[in-house]
Coordinates of C-alpha atoms in Angstrom, one line a residue:
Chain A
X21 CA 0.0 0.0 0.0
X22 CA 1.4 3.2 -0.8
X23 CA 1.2 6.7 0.6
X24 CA -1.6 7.7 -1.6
X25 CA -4.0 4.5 -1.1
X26 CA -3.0 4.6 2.8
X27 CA -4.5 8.4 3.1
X28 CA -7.7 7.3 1.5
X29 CA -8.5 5.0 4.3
X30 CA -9.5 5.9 7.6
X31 CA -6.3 4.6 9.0
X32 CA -4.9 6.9 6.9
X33 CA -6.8 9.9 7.8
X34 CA -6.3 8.6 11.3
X35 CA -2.3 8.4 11.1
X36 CA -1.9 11.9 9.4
X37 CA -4.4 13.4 12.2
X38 CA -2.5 12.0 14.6
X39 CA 1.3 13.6 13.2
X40 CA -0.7 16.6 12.3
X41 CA -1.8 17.1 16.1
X42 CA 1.2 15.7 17.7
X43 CA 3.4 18.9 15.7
X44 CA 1.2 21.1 16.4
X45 CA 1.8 20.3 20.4
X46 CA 5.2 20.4 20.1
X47 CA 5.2 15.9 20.6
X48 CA 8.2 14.2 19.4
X49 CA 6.3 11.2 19.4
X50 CA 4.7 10.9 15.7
X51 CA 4.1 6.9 16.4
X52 CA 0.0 6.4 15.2
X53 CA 0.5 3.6 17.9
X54 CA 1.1 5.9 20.3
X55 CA -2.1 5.6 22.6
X56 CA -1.4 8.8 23.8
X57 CA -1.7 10.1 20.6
X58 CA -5.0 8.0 19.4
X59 CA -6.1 9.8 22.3
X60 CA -6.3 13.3 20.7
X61 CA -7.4 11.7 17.1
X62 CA -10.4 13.4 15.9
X63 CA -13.3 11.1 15.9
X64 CA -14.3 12.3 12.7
X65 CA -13.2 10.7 8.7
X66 CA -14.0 14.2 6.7
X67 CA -11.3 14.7 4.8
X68 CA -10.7 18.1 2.2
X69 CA -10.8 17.8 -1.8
X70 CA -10.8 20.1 -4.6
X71 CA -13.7 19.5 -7.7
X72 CA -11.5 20.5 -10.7
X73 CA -14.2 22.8 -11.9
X74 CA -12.8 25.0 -9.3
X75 CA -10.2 26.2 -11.8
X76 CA -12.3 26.1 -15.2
X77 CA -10.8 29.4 -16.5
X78 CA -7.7 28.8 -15.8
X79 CA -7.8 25.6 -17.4
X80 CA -9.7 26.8 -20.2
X81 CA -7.0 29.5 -20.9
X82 CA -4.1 27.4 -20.2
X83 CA -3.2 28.9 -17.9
X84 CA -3.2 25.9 -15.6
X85 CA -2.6 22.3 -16.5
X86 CA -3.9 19.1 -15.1
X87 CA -0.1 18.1 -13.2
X88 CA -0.4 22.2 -12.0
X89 CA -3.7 21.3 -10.8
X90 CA -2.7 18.4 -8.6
X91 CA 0.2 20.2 -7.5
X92 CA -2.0 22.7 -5.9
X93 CA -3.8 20.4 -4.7
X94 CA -1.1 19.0 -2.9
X95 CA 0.5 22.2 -1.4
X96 CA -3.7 22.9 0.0
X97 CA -3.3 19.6 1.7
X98 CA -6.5 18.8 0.1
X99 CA -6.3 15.1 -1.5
X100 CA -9.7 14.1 -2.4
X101 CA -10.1 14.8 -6.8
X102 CA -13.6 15.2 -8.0
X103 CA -13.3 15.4 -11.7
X104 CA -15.6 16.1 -14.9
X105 CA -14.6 13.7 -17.6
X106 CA -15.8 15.7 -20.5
X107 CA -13.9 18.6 -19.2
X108 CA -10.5 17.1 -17.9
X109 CA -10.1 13.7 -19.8
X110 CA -7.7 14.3 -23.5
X111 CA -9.5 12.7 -26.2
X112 CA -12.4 11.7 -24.0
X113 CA -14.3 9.0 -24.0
X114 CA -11.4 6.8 -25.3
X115 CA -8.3 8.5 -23.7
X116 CA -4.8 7.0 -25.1
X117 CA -2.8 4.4 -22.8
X118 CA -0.1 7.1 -22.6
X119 CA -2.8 9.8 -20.9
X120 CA -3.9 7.6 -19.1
X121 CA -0.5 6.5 -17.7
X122 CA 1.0 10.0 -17.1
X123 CA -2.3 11.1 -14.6
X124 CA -1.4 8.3 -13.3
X125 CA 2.2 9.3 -12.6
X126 CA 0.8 12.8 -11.7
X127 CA -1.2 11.1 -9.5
X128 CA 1.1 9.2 -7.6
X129 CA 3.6 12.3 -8.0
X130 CA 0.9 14.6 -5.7
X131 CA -0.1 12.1 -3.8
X132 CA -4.0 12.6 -5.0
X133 CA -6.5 10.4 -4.4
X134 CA -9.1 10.1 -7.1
X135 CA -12.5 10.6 -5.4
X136 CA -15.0 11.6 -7.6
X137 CA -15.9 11.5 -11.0
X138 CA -18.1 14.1 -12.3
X139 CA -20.7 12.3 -14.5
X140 CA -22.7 13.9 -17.0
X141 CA -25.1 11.6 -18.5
X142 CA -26.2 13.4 -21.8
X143 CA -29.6 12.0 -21.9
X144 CA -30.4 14.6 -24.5
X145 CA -27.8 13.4 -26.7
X146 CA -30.4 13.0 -29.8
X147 CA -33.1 14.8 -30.3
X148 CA -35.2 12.3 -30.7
X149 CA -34.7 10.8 -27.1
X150 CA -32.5 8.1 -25.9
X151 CA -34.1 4.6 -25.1
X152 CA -33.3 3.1 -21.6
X153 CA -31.1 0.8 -23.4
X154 CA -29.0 3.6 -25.1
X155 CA -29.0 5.4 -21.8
X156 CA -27.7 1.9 -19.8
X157 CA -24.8 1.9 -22.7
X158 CA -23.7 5.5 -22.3
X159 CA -23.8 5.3 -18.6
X160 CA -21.8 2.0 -18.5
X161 CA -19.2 3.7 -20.8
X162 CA -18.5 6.8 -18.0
X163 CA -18.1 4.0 -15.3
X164 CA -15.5 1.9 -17.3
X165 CA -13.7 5.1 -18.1
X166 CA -13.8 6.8 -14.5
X167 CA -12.8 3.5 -13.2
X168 CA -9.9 3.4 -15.2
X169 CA -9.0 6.8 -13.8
X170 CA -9.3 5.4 -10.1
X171 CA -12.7 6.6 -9.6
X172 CA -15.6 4.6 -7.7
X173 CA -18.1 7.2 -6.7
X174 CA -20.1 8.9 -9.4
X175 CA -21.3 12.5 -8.8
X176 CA -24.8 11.9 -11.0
X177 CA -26.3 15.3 -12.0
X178 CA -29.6 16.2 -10.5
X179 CA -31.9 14.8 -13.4
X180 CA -30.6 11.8 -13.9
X181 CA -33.3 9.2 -15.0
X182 CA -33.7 7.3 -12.0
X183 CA -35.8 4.4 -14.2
X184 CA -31.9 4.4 -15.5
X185 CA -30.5 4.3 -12.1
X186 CA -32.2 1.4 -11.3
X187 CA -31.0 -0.4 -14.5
X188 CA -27.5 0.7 -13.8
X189 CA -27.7 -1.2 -10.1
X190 CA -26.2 -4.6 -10.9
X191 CA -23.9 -3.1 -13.4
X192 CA -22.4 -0.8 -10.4
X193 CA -22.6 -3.6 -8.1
X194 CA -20.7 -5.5 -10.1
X195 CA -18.3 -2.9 -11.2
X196 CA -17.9 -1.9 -7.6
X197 CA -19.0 1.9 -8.0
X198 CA -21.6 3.9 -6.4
X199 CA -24.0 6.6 -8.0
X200 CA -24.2 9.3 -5.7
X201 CA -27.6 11.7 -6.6
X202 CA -26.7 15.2 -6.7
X203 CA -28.4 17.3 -4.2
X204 CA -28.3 20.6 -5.7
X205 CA -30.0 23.6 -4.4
X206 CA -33.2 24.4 -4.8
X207 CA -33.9 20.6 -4.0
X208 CA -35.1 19.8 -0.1
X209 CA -34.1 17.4 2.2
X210 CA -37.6 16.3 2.1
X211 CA -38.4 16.0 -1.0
X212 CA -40.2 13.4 -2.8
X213 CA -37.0 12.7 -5.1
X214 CA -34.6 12.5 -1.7
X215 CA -37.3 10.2 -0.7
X216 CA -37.9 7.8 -3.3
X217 CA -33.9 8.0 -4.0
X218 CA -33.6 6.7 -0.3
X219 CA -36.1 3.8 -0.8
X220 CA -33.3 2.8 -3.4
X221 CA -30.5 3.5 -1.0
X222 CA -31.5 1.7 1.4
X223 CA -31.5 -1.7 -0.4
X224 CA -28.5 -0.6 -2.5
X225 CA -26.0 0.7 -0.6
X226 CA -22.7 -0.2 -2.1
X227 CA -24.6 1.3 -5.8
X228 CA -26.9 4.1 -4.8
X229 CA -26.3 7.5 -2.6
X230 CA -26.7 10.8 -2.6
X231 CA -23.7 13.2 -3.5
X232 CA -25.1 16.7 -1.1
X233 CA -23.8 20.1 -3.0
X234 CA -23.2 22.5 -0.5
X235 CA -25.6 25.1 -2.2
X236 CA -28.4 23.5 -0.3
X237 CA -26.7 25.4 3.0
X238 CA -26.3 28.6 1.2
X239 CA -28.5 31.6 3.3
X240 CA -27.2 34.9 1.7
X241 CA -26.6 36.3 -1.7
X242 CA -22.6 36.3 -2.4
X243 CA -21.1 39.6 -1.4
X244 CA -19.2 39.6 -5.0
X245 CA -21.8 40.2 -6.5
X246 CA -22.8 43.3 -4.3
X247 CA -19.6 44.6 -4.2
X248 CA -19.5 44.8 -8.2
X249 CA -22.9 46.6 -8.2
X250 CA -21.8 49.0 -5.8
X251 CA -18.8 49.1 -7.7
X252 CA -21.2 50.2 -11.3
X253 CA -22.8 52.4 -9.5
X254 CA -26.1 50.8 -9.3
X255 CA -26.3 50.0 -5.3
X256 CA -25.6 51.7 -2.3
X257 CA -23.0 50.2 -0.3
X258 CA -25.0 52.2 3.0
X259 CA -28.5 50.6 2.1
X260 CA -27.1 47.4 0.7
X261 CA -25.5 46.8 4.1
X262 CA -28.4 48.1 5.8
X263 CA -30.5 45.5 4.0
X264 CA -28.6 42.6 4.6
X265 CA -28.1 43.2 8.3
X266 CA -31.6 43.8 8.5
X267 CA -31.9 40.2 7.3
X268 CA -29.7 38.8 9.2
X269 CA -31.5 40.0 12.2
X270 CA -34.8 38.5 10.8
X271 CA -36.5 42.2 10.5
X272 CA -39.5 41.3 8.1
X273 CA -39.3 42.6 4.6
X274 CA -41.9 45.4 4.4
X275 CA -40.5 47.3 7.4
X276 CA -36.8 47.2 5.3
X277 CA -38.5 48.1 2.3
X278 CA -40.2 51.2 4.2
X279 CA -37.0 52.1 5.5
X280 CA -35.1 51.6 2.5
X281 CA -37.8 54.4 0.7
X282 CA -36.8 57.1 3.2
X283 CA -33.3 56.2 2.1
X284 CA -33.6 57.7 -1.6
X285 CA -32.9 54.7 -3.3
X286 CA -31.8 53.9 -6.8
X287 CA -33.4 51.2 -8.7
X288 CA -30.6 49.0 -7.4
X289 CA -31.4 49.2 -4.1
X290 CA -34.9 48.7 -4.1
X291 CA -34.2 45.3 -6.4
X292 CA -31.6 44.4 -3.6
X293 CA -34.3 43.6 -1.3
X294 CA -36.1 40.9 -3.2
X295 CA -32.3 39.8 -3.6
X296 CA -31.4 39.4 -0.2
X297 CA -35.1 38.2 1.1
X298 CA -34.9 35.5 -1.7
X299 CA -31.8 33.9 -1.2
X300 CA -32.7 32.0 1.9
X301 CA -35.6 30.4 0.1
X302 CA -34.5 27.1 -0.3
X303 CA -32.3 27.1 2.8
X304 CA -31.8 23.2 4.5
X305 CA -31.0 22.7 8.0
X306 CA -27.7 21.0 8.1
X307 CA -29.4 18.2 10.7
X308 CA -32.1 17.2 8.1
X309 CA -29.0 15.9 6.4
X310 CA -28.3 13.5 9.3
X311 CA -30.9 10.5 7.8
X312 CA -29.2 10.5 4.7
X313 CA -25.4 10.6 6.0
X314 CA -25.2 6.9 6.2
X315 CA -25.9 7.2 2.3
X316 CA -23.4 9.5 1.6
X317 CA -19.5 9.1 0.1
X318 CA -19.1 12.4 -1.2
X319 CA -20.0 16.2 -0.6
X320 CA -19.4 18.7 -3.2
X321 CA -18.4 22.1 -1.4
X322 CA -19.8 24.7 -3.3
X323 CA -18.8 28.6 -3.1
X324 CA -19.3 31.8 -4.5
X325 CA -17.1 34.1 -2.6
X326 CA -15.4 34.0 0.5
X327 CA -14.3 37.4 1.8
X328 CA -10.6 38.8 0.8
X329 CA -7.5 39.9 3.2
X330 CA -7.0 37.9 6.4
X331 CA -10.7 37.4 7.2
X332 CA -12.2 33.6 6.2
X333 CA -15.5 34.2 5.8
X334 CA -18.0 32.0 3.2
X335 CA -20.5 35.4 2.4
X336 CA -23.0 32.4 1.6
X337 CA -22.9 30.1 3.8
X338 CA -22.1 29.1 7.3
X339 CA -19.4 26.4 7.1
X340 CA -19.4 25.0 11.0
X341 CA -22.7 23.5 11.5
X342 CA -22.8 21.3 8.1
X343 CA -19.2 20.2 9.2
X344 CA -20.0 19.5 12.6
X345 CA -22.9 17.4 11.4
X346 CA -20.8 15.4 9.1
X347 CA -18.2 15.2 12.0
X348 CA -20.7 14.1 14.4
X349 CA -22.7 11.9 12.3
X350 CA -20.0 9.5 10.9
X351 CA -19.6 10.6 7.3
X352 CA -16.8 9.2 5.8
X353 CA -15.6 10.9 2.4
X354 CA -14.1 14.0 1.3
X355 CA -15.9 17.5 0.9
X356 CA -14.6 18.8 -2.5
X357 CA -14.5 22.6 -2.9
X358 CA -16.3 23.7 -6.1
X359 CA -15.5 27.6 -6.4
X360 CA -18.1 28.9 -8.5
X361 CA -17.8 32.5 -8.1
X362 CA -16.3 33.0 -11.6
X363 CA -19.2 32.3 -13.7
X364 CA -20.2 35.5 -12.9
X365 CA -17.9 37.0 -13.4
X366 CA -14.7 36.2 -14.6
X367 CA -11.2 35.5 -13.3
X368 CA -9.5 38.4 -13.9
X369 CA -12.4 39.7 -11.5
X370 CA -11.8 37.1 -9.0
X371 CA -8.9 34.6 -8.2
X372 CA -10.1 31.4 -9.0
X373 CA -6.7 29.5 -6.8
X374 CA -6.7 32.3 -4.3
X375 CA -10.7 31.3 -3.6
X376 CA -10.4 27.2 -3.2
X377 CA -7.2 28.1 -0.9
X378 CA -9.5 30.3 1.5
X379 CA -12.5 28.2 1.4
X380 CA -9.9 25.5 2.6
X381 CA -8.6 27.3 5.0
X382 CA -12.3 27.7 6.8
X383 CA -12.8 24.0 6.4
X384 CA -9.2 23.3 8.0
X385 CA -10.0 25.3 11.0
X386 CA -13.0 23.3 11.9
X387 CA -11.8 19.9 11.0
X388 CA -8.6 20.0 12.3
X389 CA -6.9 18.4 9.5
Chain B
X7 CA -18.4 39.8 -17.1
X8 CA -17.8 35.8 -18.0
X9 CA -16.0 36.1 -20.9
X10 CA -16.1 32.3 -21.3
X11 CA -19.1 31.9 -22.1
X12 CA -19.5 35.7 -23.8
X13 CA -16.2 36.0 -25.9
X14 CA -16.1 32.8 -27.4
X15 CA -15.2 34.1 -31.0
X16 CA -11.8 34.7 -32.3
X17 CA -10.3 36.2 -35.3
X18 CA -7.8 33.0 -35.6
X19 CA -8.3 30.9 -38.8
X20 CA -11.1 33.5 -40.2
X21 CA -10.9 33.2 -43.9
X22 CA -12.2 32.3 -47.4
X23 CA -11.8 28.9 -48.7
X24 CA -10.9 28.7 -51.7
X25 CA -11.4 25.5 -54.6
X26 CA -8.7 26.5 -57.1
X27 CA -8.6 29.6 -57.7
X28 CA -12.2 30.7 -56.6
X29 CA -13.5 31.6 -53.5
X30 CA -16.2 29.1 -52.1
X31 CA -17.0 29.8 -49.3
X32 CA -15.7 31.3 -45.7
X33 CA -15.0 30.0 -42.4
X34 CA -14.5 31.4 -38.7
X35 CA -14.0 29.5 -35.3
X36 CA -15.3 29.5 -31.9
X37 CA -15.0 27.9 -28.6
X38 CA -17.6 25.9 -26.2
X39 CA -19.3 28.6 -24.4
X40 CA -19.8 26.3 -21.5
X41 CA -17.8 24.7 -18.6
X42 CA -17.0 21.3 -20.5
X43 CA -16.9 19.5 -23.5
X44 CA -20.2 18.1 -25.4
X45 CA -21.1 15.6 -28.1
X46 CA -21.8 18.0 -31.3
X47 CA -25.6 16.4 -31.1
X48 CA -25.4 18.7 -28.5
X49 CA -25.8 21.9 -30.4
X50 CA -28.6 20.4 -32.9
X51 CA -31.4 22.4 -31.6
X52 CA -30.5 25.5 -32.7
X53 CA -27.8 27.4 -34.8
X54 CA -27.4 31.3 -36.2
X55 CA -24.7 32.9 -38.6
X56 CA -24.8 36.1 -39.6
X57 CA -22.1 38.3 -41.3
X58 CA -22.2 42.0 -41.7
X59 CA -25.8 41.4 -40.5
X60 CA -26.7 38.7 -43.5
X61 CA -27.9 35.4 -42.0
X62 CA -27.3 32.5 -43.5
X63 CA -29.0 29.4 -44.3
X64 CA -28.2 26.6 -42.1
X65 CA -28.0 24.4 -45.6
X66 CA -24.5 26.2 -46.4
X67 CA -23.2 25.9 -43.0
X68 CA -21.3 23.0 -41.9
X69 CA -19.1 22.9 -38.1
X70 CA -15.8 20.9 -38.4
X71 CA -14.7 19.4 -34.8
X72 CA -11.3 17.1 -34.3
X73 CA -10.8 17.2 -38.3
X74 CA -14.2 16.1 -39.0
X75 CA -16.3 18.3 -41.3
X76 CA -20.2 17.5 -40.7
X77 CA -23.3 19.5 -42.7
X78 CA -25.8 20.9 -40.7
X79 CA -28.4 18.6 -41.8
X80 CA -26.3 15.8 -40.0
X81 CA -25.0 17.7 -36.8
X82 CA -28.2 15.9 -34.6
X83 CA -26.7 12.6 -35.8
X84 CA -23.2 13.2 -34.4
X85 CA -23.8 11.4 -31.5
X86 CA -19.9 10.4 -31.7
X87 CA -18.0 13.4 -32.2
X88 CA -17.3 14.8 -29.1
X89 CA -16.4 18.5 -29.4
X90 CA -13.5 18.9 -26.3
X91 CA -13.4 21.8 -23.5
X92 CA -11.3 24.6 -24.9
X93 CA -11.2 23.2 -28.2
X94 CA -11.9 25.5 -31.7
X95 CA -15.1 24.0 -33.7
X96 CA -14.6 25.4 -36.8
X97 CA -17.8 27.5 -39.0
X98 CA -18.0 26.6 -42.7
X99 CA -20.1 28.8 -44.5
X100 CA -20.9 28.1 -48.4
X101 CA -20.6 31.4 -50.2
X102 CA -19.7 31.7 -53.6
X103 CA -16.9 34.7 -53.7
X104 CA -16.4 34.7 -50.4
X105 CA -16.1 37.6 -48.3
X106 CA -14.3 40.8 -49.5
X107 CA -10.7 41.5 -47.8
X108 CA -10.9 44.0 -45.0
X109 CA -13.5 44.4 -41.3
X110 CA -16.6 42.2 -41.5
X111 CA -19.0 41.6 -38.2
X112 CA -19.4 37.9 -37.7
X113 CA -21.7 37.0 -35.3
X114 CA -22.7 33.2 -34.2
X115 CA -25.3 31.8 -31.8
X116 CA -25.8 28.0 -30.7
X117 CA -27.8 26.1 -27.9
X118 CA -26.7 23.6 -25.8
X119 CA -29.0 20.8 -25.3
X120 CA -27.8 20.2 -21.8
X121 CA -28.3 16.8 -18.9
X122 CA -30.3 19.0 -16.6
X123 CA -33.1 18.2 -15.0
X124 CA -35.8 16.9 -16.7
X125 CA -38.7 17.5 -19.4
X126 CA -40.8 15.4 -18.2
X127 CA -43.4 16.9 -15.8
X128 CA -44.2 14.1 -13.9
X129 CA -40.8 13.5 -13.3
X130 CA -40.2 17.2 -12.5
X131 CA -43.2 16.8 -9.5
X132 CA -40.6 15.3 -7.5
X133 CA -38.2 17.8 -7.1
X134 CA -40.6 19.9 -5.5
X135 CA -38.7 23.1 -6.7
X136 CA -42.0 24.6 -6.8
X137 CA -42.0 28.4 -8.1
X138 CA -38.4 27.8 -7.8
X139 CA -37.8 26.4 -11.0
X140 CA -34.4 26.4 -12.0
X141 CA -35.1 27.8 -15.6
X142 CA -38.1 29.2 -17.3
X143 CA -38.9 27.5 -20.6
X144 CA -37.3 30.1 -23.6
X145 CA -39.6 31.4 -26.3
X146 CA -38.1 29.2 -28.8
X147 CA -38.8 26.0 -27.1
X148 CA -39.1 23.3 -29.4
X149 CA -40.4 20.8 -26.7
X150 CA -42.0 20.7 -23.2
X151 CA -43.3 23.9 -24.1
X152 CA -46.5 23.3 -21.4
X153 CA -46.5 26.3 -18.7
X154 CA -43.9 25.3 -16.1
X155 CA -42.2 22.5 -17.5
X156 CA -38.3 22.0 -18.0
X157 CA -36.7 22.6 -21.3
X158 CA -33.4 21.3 -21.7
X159 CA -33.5 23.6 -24.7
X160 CA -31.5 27.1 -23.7
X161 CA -31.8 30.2 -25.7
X162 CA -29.0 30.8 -28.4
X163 CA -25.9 31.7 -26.8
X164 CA -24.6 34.8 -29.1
X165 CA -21.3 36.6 -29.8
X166 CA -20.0 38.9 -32.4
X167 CA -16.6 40.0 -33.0
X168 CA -15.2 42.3 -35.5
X169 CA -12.7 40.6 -37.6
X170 CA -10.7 41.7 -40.5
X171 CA -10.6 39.3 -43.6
X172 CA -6.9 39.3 -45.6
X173 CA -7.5 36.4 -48.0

């Protein structure tokens, strides 16, 4: 077993705890066996990632290739690859033995640990519809090929035919690789799709998960985005910050938007209300996740914009409690950033590296590792 | 501004085509205006080229990806052709002459027939997104165009570039 396989166990996870806490209290003693040491392990088996997608300007640009990308990776500390194979993979679907052996190298190089694979299933691929069959073929196709590339969870995009996810069962089963439904904001926790999905969990569990997308968490609207209207010249930076304290505070709407009116607004502001009030709509409690943990391999941390100079902040989302919950509840899987903020945008407005590095730092804090 | 997915024209390549010495035609390339790859099926619901403000008939326009050179009329078949992240598709426009040397405003538009979601409203019921539906059907929807239901159909993506023509 090398370095790279031992890391994706919990042994792993358990042994580099162990060093990381015994430096950072000064202990010479960097034994795992150590029961001193076991004694100040963290009880928990999160572990940090990075979803390529992170860095999809950059890449597109070439201004970053994949080995750069693993290389960052490894200087974050954060392991765990989620990938898009119609983004990353060279001639995909039928990569050439030589790509597939350098990642491979680059793999080993950066000590990454393929986690998981991005899977668009193109069930729109003809316009005239796909039959289950077709759909079966295609899907089994991405599993052969993110296998190859060390993958055994499968990030499935919110929409994918679950009459097709049924099908796919005994071919996962037998392939050894998991589906993991995307649960991607505005979906609930309670919904009819998390619960019929669950039904199939539940007597599937080595094929059929869910994958949550950190979106669900998401309470405010990203401060990016305000900053560049104030920026234009079409918000207030006073009444914009008046608003979203107001809201944070739970003052109801109409008695903002009174006081906003005595504040001569501009268009913008007024609009900044609905904003702000809106983007708590779909909200989930981080507990509601607890039933479905058991069910879960892999977490896709999205972002937006997490605040700039020495201040880690997520202007989104709280990170804590949907940590703590994943700490506390036994999930066992890696939580893979997925910086988003640049679609707005772009990123010569916003740092696309600088971003997954401080949304790392926030989940470092709170898991210790 | 995402210029990804805004700028996805470039001047490199723009030219006639010639067949001896006559000009038969032009062509121009672009980029994916999206955050991967996708099979060139992909695109088949929907396709614009205009030069100078003349649009032209899909039946002279064919789209070359990875050295393949496919007509319009077959581009829904291409179920094989994968067009690659970051990758030029190149714009092959019959025209008889050409374009004349010197600044001409090419503009293209395509739609993405994306893995979102789903068309089907019954499937749709259980994602209880209610009035917080994650895109409203476009105008040009060319299926599940009943009120409220998914389109995987999204309006043309546009972009226009001056370029300059030398041969």
């Amino acid at each position: 077993m090398n370095r790279k396989q031992f890391i994706s166990t919990a042994a792993g996870v358990a042994a580099t705890t162990v060093i990381g806490a015994c430096r950072a209290l000064g202990n010479s003693d960097t034994s795992p066996a150590s029961a001193d040491a076991f004694s100040r392990l963290p009880a928990h088996k999160v572990r940090r990632g990075v979803a390529l997608y992170s860095y999809q300007q950059a890449i597109m640009c070439n201004r970053m290739t994949l080995e750069e990308c693993f290389e960052e990776m490894n200087s974050i500390g954060a392991y765990g690859l989620e990938m898009m194979g119609q983004a990353t993979i060279r001639d995909y679907p039928y990569p050439s033995d030589e790509w597939v052996r350098d990642y491979w190298n680059m793999i080993e190089k950066y000590e990454i640990v393929p986690w998981t694979y991005t899977n668009f299933h193109d069930k729109y691929l003809r316009k005239a519809g796909m039959t289950v069959d077709e759909n079966v073929e295609y899907q089994t196709r991405e599993f052969e090929l993110g296998k190859k590339l060390g993958f055994r969870h499968f990030r499935m995009l919110i929409g994918f035919p679950i009459n097709v996810m049924e099908k796919m069962i005994p071919i996962a089963e037998k392939m050894g690789v998991w589906m993991g439904l995307e649960l991607h904001a505005p979906v609930t926790l309670d919904s009819k799709l998390v619960e019929l999905v669950l039904g199939i969990a539940e007597k599937h569990p080595e094929a059929v998960g869910f994958n949550p997308d950190w979106g669900i968490f998401a309470k405010y609207p990203s401060e990016l985005e305000r900053n560049k209207q104030i920026e234009a010249g079409t918000l207030t930076r006073e009444i914009a910050e008046y608003i979203l304290d107001a809201y944070k505070k739970g003052t109801n709407k109409e008695a903002v938007a009174a006081q906003v009116k005595k504040m001569k607004p501009k268009p913008g502001d007024t609009a900044y209300i609905d904003r702000v009030y809106n983007s708590g709509r779909s909200t989930q409690d981080p507990k509601d996740l607890i039933p479905l943990l058991p069910y879960c391999k892999s977490t896709h941390g999205k972002c937006h914009y997490i605040t700039e100079g020495n201040e880690f902040r997520d202007t989104e989302a709280e990170w804590e409690p949907g940590l703590r919950v994943m700490m506390e509840n036994g999930y066992d899987g890696y939580v893979c950033t997925e910086f988003e903020g640049q679609r707005s945008y772009s990123m010569y407005d916003i740092d696309e590296l600088d971003q997954v590095r401080r949304v790392q730092v926030i989940m470092k804090k709170i898991l210790g590792v | 501004m995402n210029f990804m997915y805004q700028e996805f024209l470039t001047s490199l390549g723009f030219g006639n085509i010639y067949r001896g010495p006559e000009a038969v035609g032009f062509q121009f390339k672009f980029t994916i205006p999206y955050y991967r790859g996708v099979w060139l099926s992909q695109i088949s619901g929907g396709f614009m080229v205009k030069v100078d403000g003349v649009e032209y008939p899909l039946d002279k326009v064919s789209i070359k990806v990875q050295d393949r050179v496919i007509p319009w009329s077959e581009v829904d078949y291409s179920y094989d052709l994968f067009w690659p992240y970051g990758s030029y598709a190149t714009v092959i426009v019959e025209k008889p002459g050409g374009l004349t040397v010197g600044l001409h405003k090419v503009e293209v538009g395509l739609s993405i027939r994306r893995s979102y979601m789903d068309e089907d409203p019954a499937v749709q019921h259980l994602y209880d997104f209610g009035d917080r539906r994650m895109q409203a059907p476009p105008p040009e929807a060319e299926k599940g165009s009943e009120e409220g239901s998914y389109n995987p159909m999204q309006p043309l993506q546009t972009c226009s570039l001056d370029m300059v023509l030398v041969m």
